Coordinates of C-alpha atoms in Angstrom, one line a residue:
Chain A
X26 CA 16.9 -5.9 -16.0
X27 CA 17.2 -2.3 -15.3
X28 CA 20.7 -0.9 -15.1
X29 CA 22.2 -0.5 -12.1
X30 CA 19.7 -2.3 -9.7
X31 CA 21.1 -4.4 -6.7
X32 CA 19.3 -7.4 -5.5
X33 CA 20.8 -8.0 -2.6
X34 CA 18.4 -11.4 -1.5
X35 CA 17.3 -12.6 2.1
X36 CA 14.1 -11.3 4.1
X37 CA 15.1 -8.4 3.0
X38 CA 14.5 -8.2 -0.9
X39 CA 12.2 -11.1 -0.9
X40 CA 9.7 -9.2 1.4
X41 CA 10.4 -6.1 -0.5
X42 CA 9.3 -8.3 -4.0
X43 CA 6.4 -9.9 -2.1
X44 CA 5.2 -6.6 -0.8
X45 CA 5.3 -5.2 -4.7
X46 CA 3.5 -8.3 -6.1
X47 CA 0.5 -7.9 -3.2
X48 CA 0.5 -4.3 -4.0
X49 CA -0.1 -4.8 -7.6
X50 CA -2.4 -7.9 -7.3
X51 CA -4.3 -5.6 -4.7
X52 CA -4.7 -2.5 -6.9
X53 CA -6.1 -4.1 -10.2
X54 CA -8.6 -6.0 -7.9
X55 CA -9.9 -2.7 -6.5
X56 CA -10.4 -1.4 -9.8
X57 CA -12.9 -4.0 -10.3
X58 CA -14.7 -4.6 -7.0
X59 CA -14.8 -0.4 -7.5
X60 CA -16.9 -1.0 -11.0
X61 CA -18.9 -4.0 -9.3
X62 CA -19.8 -2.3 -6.2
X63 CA -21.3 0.5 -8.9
X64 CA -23.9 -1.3 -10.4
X65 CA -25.8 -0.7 -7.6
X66 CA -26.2 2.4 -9.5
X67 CA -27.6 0.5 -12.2
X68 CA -30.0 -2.1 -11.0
X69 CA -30.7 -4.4 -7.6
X70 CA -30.8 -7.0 -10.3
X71 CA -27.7 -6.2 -12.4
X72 CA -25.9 -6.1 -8.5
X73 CA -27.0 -9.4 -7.2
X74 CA -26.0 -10.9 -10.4
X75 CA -22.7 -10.2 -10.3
X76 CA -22.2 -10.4 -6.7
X77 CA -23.8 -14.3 -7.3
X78 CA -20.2 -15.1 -9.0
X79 CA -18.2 -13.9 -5.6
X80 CA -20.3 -16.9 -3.6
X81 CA -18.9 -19.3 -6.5
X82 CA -16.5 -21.8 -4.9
X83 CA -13.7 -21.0 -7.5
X84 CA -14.4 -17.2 -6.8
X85 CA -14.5 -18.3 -2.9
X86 CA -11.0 -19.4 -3.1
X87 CA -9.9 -16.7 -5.3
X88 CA -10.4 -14.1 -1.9
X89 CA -8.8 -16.0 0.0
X90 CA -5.8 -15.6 -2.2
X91 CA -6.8 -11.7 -2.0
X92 CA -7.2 -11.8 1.8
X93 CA -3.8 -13.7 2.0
X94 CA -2.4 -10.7 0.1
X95 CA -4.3 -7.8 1.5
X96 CA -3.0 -9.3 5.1
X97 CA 0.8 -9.7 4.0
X98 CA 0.3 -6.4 2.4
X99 CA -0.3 -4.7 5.3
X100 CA 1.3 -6.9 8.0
X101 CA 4.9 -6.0 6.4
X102 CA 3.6 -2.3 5.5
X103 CA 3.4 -2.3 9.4
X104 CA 7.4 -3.8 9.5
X105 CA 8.0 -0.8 6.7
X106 CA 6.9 1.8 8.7
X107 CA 8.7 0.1 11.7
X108 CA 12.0 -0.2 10.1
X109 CA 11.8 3.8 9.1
X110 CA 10.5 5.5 12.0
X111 CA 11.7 3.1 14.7
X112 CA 15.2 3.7 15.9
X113 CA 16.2 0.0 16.1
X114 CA 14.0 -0.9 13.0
X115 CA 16.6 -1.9 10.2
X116 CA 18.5 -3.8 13.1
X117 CA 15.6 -5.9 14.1
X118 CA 14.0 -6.0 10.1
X119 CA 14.5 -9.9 10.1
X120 CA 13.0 -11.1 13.6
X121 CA 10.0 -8.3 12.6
X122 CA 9.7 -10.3 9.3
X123 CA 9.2 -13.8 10.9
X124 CA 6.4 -12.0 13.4
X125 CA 4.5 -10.7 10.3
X126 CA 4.8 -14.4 8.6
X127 CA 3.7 -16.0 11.8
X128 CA 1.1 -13.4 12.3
X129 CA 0.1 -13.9 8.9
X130 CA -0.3 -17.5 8.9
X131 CA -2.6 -17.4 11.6
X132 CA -4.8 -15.1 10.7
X133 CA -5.1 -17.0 7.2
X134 CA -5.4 -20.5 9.1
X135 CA -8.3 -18.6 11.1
X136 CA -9.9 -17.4 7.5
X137 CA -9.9 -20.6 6.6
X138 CA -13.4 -21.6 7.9
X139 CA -14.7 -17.9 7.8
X140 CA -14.0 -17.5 3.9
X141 CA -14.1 -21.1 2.3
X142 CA -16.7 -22.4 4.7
X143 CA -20.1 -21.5 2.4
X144 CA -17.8 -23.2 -0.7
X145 CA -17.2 -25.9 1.5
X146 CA -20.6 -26.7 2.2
X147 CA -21.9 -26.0 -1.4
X148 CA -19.7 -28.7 -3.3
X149 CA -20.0 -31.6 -0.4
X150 CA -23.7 -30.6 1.0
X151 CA -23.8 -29.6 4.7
Chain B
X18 CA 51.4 5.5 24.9
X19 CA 47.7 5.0 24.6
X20 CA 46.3 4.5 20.7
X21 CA 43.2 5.9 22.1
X22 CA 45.0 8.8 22.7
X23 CA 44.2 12.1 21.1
X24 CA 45.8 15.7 21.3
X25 CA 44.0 18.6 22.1
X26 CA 43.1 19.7 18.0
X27 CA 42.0 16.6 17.3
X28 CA 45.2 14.4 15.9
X29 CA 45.9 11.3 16.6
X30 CA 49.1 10.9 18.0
X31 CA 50.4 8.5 15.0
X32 CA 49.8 11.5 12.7
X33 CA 51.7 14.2 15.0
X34 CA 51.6 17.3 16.3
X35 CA 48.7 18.9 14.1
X36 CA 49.7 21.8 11.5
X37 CA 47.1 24.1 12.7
X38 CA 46.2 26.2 15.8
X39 CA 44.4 29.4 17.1
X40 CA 47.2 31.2 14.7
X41 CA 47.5 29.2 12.0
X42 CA 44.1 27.9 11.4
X43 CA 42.9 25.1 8.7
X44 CA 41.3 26.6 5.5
X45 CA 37.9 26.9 5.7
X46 CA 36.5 24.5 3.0
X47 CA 33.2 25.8 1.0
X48 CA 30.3 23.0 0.7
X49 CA 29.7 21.9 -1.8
X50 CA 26.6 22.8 -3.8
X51 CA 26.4 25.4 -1.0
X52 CA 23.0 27.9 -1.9
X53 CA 24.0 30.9 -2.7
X54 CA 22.7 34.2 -3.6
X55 CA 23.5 33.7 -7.0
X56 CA 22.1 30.0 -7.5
X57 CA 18.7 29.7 -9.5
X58 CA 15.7 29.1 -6.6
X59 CA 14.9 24.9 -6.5
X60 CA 12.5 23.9 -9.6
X61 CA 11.5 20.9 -7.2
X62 CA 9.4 20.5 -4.7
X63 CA 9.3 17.9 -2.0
X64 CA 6.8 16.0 -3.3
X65 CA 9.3 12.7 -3.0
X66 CA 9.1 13.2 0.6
X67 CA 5.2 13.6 0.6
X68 CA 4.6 10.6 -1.3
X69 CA 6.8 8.9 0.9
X70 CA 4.6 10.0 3.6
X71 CA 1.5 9.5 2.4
X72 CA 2.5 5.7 1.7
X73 CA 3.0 5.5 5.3
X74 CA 0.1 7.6 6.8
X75 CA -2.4 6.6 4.5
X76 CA -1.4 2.8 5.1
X77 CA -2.1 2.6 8.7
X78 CA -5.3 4.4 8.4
X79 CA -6.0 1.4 5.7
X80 CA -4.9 -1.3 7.8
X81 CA -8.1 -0.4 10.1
X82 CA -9.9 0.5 7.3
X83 CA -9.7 -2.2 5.0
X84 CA -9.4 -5.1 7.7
X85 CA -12.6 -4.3 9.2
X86 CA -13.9 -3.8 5.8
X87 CA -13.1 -7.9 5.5
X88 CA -14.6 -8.7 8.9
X89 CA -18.0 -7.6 7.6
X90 CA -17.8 -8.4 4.4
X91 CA -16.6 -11.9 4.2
X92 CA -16.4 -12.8 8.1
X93 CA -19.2 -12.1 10.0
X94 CA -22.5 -12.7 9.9
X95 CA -22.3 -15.7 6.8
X96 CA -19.3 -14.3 5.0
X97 CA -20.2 -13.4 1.6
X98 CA -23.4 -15.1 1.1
X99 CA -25.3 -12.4 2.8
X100 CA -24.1 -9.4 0.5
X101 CA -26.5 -8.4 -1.9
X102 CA -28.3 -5.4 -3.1
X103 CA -30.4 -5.5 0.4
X104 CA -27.1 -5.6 2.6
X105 CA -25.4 -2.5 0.4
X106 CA -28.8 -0.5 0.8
X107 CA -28.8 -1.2 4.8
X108 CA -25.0 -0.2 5.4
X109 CA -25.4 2.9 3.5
X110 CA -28.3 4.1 5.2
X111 CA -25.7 5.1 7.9
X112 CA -23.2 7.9 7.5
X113 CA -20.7 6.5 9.4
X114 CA -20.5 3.2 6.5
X115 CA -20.6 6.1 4.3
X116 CA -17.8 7.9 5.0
X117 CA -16.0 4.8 6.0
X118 CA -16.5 3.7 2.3
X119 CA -15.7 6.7 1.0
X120 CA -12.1 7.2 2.8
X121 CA -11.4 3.4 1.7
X122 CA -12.3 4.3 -1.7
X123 CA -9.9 7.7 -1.9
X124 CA -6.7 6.4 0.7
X125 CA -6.7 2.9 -1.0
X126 CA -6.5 4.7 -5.0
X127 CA -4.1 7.1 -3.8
X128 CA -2.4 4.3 -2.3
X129 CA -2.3 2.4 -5.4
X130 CA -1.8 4.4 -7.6
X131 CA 1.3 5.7 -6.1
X132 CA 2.4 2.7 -5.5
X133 CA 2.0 2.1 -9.1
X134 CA 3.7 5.2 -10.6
X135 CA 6.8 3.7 -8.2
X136 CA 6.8 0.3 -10.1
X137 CA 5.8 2.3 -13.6
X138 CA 9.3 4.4 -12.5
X139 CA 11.2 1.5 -11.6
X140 CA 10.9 -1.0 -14.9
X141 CA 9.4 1.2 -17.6
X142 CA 13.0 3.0 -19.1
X143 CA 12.2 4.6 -22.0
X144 CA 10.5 8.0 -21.9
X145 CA 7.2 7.5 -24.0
X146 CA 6.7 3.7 -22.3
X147 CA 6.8 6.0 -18.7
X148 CA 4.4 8.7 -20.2
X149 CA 1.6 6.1 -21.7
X150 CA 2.1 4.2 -18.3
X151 CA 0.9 6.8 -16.7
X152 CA -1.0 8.3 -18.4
X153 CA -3.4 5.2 -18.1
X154 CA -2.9 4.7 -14.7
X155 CA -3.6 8.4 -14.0
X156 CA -7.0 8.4 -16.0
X157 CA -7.9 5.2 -14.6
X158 CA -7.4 6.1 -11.1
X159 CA -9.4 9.6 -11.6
X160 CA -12.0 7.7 -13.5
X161 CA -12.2 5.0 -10.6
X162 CA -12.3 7.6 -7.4
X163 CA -15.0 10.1 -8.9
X164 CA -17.3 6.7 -9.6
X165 CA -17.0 5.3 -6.6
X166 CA -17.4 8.6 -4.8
X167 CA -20.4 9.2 -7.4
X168 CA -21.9 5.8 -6.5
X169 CA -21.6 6.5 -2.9
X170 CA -23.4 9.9 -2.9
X171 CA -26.1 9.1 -5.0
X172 CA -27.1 5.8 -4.0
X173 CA -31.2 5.2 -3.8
X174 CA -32.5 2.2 -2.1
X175 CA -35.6 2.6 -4.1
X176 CA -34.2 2.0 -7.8
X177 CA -36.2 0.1 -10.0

Protein backbone atom coordinates (compact mmCIF):
# COMPACT_ATOMS: atom_id res chain seq x y z
CA UNK A 1 0.00 0.00 0.00
CA UNK A 2 1.48 3.29 -0.83
CA UNK A 3 2.63 5.43 2.13
CA UNK A 4 0.65 7.83 3.35
CA UNK A 5 -2.72 7.17 1.58
CA UNK A 6 -6.06 7.58 3.56
CA UNK A 7 -8.97 5.43 2.79
CA UNK A 8 -11.39 7.06 4.38
CA UNK A 9 -14.57 4.42 3.14
CA UNK A 10 -18.45 5.21 2.45
CA UNK A 11 -19.92 6.64 -0.92
CA UNK A 12 -17.20 8.48 -0.93
CA UNK A 13 -14.06 6.24 -1.51
CA UNK A 14 -16.02 3.41 -2.80
CA UNK A 15 -17.32 5.60 -5.78
CA UNK A 16 -13.95 7.13 -6.05
CA UNK A 17 -12.49 3.14 -6.43
CA UNK A 18 -15.46 2.24 -8.73
CA UNK A 19 -14.89 5.23 -10.85
CA UNK A 20 -10.98 4.14 -11.21
CA UNK A 21 -11.76 0.49 -12.06
CA UNK A 22 -14.52 1.68 -14.94
CA UNK A 23 -11.86 4.08 -16.06
CA UNK A 24 -9.27 1.47 -16.49
CA UNK A 25 -11.63 -1.40 -17.69
CA UNK A 26 -12.84 1.39 -20.25
CA UNK A 27 -9.44 2.50 -21.61
CA UNK A 28 -7.81 -0.96 -22.41
CA UNK A 29 -11.22 -1.76 -24.22
CA UNK A 30 -10.82 1.28 -26.42
CA UNK A 31 -7.51 0.30 -27.33
CA UNK A 32 -8.96 -2.66 -28.93
CA UNK A 33 -12.25 -1.66 -30.49
CA UNK A 34 -9.64 1.27 -31.87
CA UNK A 35 -7.43 -1.70 -33.68
CA UNK A 36 -10.85 -3.57 -34.60
CA UNK A 37 -12.57 -0.70 -36.03
CA UNK A 38 -9.08 -0.44 -38.33
CA UNK A 39 -9.28 -3.37 -40.25
CA UNK A 40 -11.63 -1.76 -42.27
CA UNK A 41 -8.52 -0.52 -43.54
CA UNK A 42 -7.54 -3.84 -44.30
CA UNK A 43 -10.34 -5.82 -45.85
CA UNK A 44 -14.47 -5.88 -45.80
CA UNK A 45 -13.68 -9.47 -45.03
CA UNK A 46 -11.01 -9.21 -42.34
CA UNK A 47 -13.88 -6.51 -40.68
CA UNK A 48 -16.94 -8.64 -40.71
CA UNK A 49 -14.93 -11.38 -39.29
CA UNK A 50 -14.06 -9.94 -36.35
CA UNK A 51 -16.97 -7.90 -35.83
CA UNK A 52 -18.88 -11.72 -36.13
CA UNK A 53 -17.29 -12.45 -32.52
CA UNK A 54 -19.09 -9.04 -30.93
CA UNK A 55 -22.72 -10.76 -32.07
CA UNK A 56 -21.41 -14.00 -29.96
CA UNK A 57 -23.65 -14.36 -26.90
CA UNK A 58 -20.55 -14.54 -24.54
CA UNK A 59 -19.27 -11.34 -26.30
CA UNK A 60 -23.08 -10.03 -26.03
CA UNK A 61 -22.86 -10.04 -22.36
CA UNK A 62 -19.39 -8.98 -22.14
CA UNK A 63 -20.81 -5.16 -23.45
CA UNK A 64 -23.19 -5.12 -21.32
CA UNK A 65 -20.57 -5.31 -18.63
CA UNK A 66 -18.82 -2.43 -20.78
CA UNK A 67 -22.12 -0.42 -21.06
CA UNK A 68 -22.70 -0.93 -17.26
CA UNK A 69 -19.24 0.67 -16.91
CA UNK A 70 -19.18 3.27 -19.51
CA UNK A 71 -22.71 4.44 -17.87
CA UNK A 72 -21.33 4.53 -14.16
CA UNK A 73 -18.30 6.00 -15.61
CA UNK A 74 -19.84 8.88 -16.69
CA UNK A 75 -23.06 9.06 -14.48
CA UNK A 76 -20.54 9.73 -11.29
CA UNK A 77 -18.06 11.81 -13.74
CA UNK A 78 -21.26 13.95 -13.91
CA UNK A 79 -21.43 13.84 -9.65
CA UNK A 80 -17.47 14.75 -9.96
CA UNK A 81 -17.84 17.63 -11.84
CA UNK A 82 -20.93 18.56 -9.55
CA UNK A 83 -19.16 18.20 -6.29
CA UNK A 84 -16.19 20.69 -7.74
CA UNK A 85 -17.96 23.36 -9.54
CA UNK A 86 -21.23 23.29 -7.59
CA UNK A 87 -21.27 25.37 -4.44
CA UNK A 88 -23.26 22.84 -2.42
CA UNK A 89 -21.61 19.79 -4.21
CA UNK A 90 -19.38 18.06 -1.42
CA UNK A 91 -22.45 18.71 0.92
CA UNK A 92 -24.95 16.94 -1.14
CA UNK A 93 -21.96 14.14 -2.65
CA UNK A 94 -23.97 11.23 -1.02
CA UNK A 95 -27.79 11.87 -2.02
CA UNK A 96 -25.99 12.74 -5.73
CA UNK A 97 -24.36 9.24 -5.44
CA UNK A 98 -27.75 7.33 -4.80
CA UNK A 99 -29.33 9.45 -8.01
CA UNK A 100 -26.32 8.20 -10.27
CA UNK A 101 -26.95 4.43 -8.80
CA UNK A 102 -30.66 4.76 -9.36
CA UNK A 103 -30.13 6.40 -12.70
CA UNK A 104 -27.78 3.77 -13.49
CA UNK A 105 -29.77 0.88 -12.78
CA UNK A 106 -32.38 1.97 -14.94
CA UNK A 107 -30.71 2.63 -17.77
CA UNK A 108 -28.94 -0.93 -17.47
CA UNK A 109 -32.49 -2.60 -16.71
CA UNK A 110 -33.61 -0.65 -20.03
CA UNK A 111 -30.28 -2.20 -21.93
CA UNK A 112 -31.22 -5.25 -20.96
CA UNK A 113 -33.45 -6.15 -24.02
CA UNK A 114 -31.68 -3.67 -26.37
CA UNK A 115 -28.15 -5.39 -25.79
CA UNK A 116 -28.74 -9.12 -24.84
CA UNK A 117 -31.91 -9.45 -26.85
CA UNK A 118 -30.13 -10.81 -30.37
CA UNK A 119 -28.11 -13.45 -27.71
CA UNK A 120 -31.22 -14.14 -26.31
CA UNK A 121 -32.85 -15.22 -29.32
CA UNK A 122 -29.74 -17.04 -30.73
CA UNK A 123 -29.25 -19.71 -27.80
CA UNK A 124 -33.30 -20.29 -27.21
CA UNK A 125 -34.51 -19.67 -31.01
CA UNK A 126 -37.03 -16.84 -31.39
CA UNK B 1 -21.26 40.95 29.44
CA UNK B 2 -21.96 39.40 26.08
CA UNK B 3 -19.19 36.46 24.89
CA UNK B 4 -20.14 37.56 21.53
CA UNK B 5 -18.82 40.65 22.34
CA UNK B 6 -15.84 42.11 20.62
CA UNK B 7 -13.76 45.47 21.04
CA UNK B 8 -13.15 47.70 18.40
CA UNK B 9 -9.36 46.06 17.17
CA UNK B 10 -10.71 42.91 17.08
CA UNK B 11 -10.09 41.19 20.82
CA UNK B 12 -12.32 39.34 22.40
CA UNK B 13 -13.02 40.63 25.65
CA UNK B 14 -11.69 37.35 27.58
CA UNK B 15 -8.24 38.23 26.09
CA UNK B 16 -8.39 42.12 27.05
CA UNK B 17 -7.76 45.32 26.05
CA UNK B 18 -5.60 44.57 22.72
CA UNK B 19 -1.68 45.60 22.81
CA UNK B 20 -1.90 47.43 19.64
CA UNK B 21 -3.52 50.60 18.13
CA UNK B 22 -3.12 53.42 15.48
CA UNK B 23 0.37 54.11 17.58
CA UNK B 24 1.52 51.09 18.43
CA UNK B 25 0.73 48.92 15.63
CA UNK B 26 1.20 44.91 15.36
CA UNK B 27 4.39 43.85 13.35
CA UNK B 28 3.80 43.34 9.99
CA UNK B 29 4.44 39.54 9.43
CA UNK B 30 6.19 38.61 5.87
CA UNK B 31 4.34 35.55 3.99
CA UNK B 32 5.69 33.03 3.68
CA UNK B 33 7.30 31.88 0.47
CA UNK B 34 6.36 35.41 -0.52
CA UNK B 35 7.89 35.98 -4.52
CA UNK B 36 10.38 38.16 -4.45
CA UNK B 37 12.62 39.97 -6.74
CA UNK B 38 15.33 37.79 -5.84
CA UNK B 39 13.46 34.22 -5.99
CA UNK B 40 14.37 32.07 -9.16
CA UNK B 41 11.12 32.51 -11.83
CA UNK B 42 8.59 29.10 -11.33
CA UNK B 43 10.16 25.89 -13.26
CA UNK B 44 6.44 24.69 -13.34
CA UNK B 45 3.79 25.28 -15.24
CA UNK B 46 0.14 24.78 -14.48
CA UNK B 47 -0.28 21.91 -16.31
CA UNK B 48 -1.90 20.08 -12.94
CA UNK B 49 -4.65 22.47 -13.26
CA UNK B 50 -5.11 21.91 -17.07
CA UNK B 51 -5.26 18.26 -16.69
CA UNK B 52 -7.60 18.70 -14.11
CA UNK B 53 -9.62 20.65 -16.52
CA UNK B 54 -9.44 18.72 -19.30
CA UNK B 55 -10.79 15.59 -17.19
CA UNK B 56 -13.79 17.67 -16.63
CA UNK B 57 -14.28 19.44 -20.03
CA UNK B 58 -13.49 16.73 -22.14
CA UNK B 59 -15.83 14.33 -20.02
CA UNK B 60 -19.08 16.04 -20.59
CA UNK B 61 -18.40 16.49 -24.22
CA UNK B 62 -17.90 12.43 -23.97
CA UNK B 63 -20.96 11.77 -22.12
CA UNK B 64 -22.88 13.01 -25.38
CA UNK B 65 -20.40 11.60 -27.43
CA UNK B 66 -19.97 8.31 -26.36
CA UNK B 67 -23.61 7.67 -25.18
CA UNK B 68 -25.07 8.34 -28.46
CA UNK B 69 -22.17 6.47 -29.95
CA UNK B 70 -23.99 3.30 -27.88
CA UNK B 71 -27.55 4.16 -29.06
CA UNK B 72 -26.42 3.47 -32.62
CA UNK B 73 -24.25 1.10 -32.21
CA UNK B 74 -25.79 -1.46 -30.02
CA UNK B 75 -29.43 0.13 -29.53
CA UNK B 76 -31.09 1.10 -32.36
CA UNK B 77 -31.90 -0.31 -35.37
CA UNK B 78 -31.01 -4.40 -34.25
CA UNK B 79 -28.18 -3.59 -31.83
CA UNK B 80 -25.06 -5.02 -32.94
CA UNK B 81 -26.19 -7.49 -35.52
CA UNK B 82 -26.40 -4.87 -38.08
CA UNK B 83 -22.70 -3.51 -37.94
CA UNK B 84 -20.61 -4.73 -40.55
CA UNK B 85 -18.32 -3.45 -43.12
CA UNK B 86 -21.60 -2.10 -45.15
CA UNK B 87 -22.88 -0.05 -41.92
CA UNK B 88 -19.11 1.50 -41.22
CA UNK B 89 -18.92 2.46 -45.09
CA UNK B 90 -22.60 4.22 -44.92
CA UNK B 91 -21.89 6.26 -41.58
CA UNK B 92 -18.74 7.53 -42.88
CA UNK B 93 -19.98 8.74 -46.00
CA UNK B 94 -21.20 11.66 -43.84
CA UNK B 95 -18.89 14.23 -42.38
CA UNK B 96 -20.75 14.84 -39.56
CA UNK B 97 -20.14 10.71 -38.29
CA UNK B 98 -16.78 11.60 -39.31
CA UNK B 99 -15.90 14.18 -37.16
CA UNK B 100 -18.07 12.78 -34.59
CA UNK B 101 -15.68 9.67 -34.71
CA UNK B 102 -12.92 11.48 -34.79
CA UNK B 103 -13.46 13.78 -31.53
CA UNK B 104 -14.44 10.35 -29.71
CA UNK B 105 -11.33 8.86 -30.90
CA UNK B 106 -8.90 12.04 -29.69
CA UNK B 107 -11.23 13.32 -26.21
CA UNK B 108 -11.75 9.59 -25.10
CA UNK B 109 -7.39 8.78 -25.47
CA UNK B 110 -6.68 11.95 -23.92
CA UNK B 111 -9.10 10.97 -21.48
CA UNK B 112 -7.56 7.77 -20.84
CA UNK B 113 -4.56 8.23 -20.99
CA UNK B 114 -4.62 10.86 -18.36
CA UNK B 115 -6.48 9.13 -16.43
CA UNK B 116 -3.92 6.49 -16.66
CA UNK B 117 -0.76 8.55 -15.93
CA UNK B 118 -2.93 9.47 -12.50
CA UNK B 119 -3.25 5.70 -11.54
CA UNK B 120 0.55 5.04 -13.04
CA UNK B 121 1.38 8.21 -10.40
CA UNK B 122 -0.60 6.92 -7.67
CA UNK B 123 0.73 3.03 -7.22
CA UNK B 124 3.91 2.82 -9.31
CA UNK B 125 6.66 4.24 -6.42
CA UNK B 126 9.77 3.67 -7.71
CA UNK B 127 11.25 5.99 -10.44
CA UNK B 128 12.17 3.57 -13.36
CA UNK B 129 8.55 1.43 -12.64
CA UNK B 130 6.92 5.25 -13.26
CA UNK B 131 9.20 5.96 -16.38
CA UNK B 132 8.52 2.36 -18.23
CA UNK B 133 4.77 2.90 -17.18
CA UNK B 134 4.69 5.61 -19.12
CA UNK B 135 6.50 5.33 -21.43
CA UNK B 136 4.19 2.45 -22.80
CA UNK B 137 1.17 4.16 -22.07
CA UNK B 138 2.48 7.22 -23.94
CA UNK B 139 3.59 5.24 -27.19
CA UNK B 140 0.44 3.34 -27.04
CA UNK B 141 -1.79 6.16 -26.83
CA UNK B 142 0.16 8.07 -29.77
CA UNK B 143 0.27 4.90 -31.70
CA UNK B 144 -3.66 4.34 -31.07
CA UNK B 145 -4.86 8.22 -31.92
CA UNK B 146 -2.76 8.67 -35.27
CA UNK B 147 -4.45 4.99 -36.38
CA UNK B 148 -7.65 5.74 -35.70
CA UNK B 149 -7.45 9.23 -37.09
CA UNK B 150 -5.48 7.47 -40.13
CA UNK B 151 -8.31 4.98 -40.49
CA UNK B 152 -10.88 7.61 -40.44
CA UNK B 153 -9.29 9.88 -43.14
CA UNK B 154 -8.54 7.31 -45.54
CA UNK B 155 -11.26 5.04 -45.43
CA UNK B 156 -12.50 3.73 -49.16
CA UNK B 157 -15.75 1.94 -49.50
CA UNK B 158 -14.45 0.41 -52.59
CA UNK B 159 -11.54 -1.85 -51.04
CA UNK B 160 -11.11 -5.06 -52.40
Amino acid sequence: MPAGTLYRGREGMWSWVAHRVTGVLIFFFLFVHVLDTALVRVSPQAYDDVVATYKTPIVALLEYGLVAAILFHALNGLRVIAVDFWIKGARYQKQMLWTVVAVWIVLMLGAIYPVLGHAARELFGS
Amino acid sequence: MSTTETSASGVGPVEGASLYSVDNPAPVIEPPRKRTKKTPKSTRGNFELAAWLFMRLSGVVLVVLVIGHLLIQLVLDGGVSKIGFAFVAGRWASPFWQVWDLAMLWLAMLHGANGLRTVINDYAERPNTRLWLKGLLYTATVFTILLGTLVIFTFDPNIR
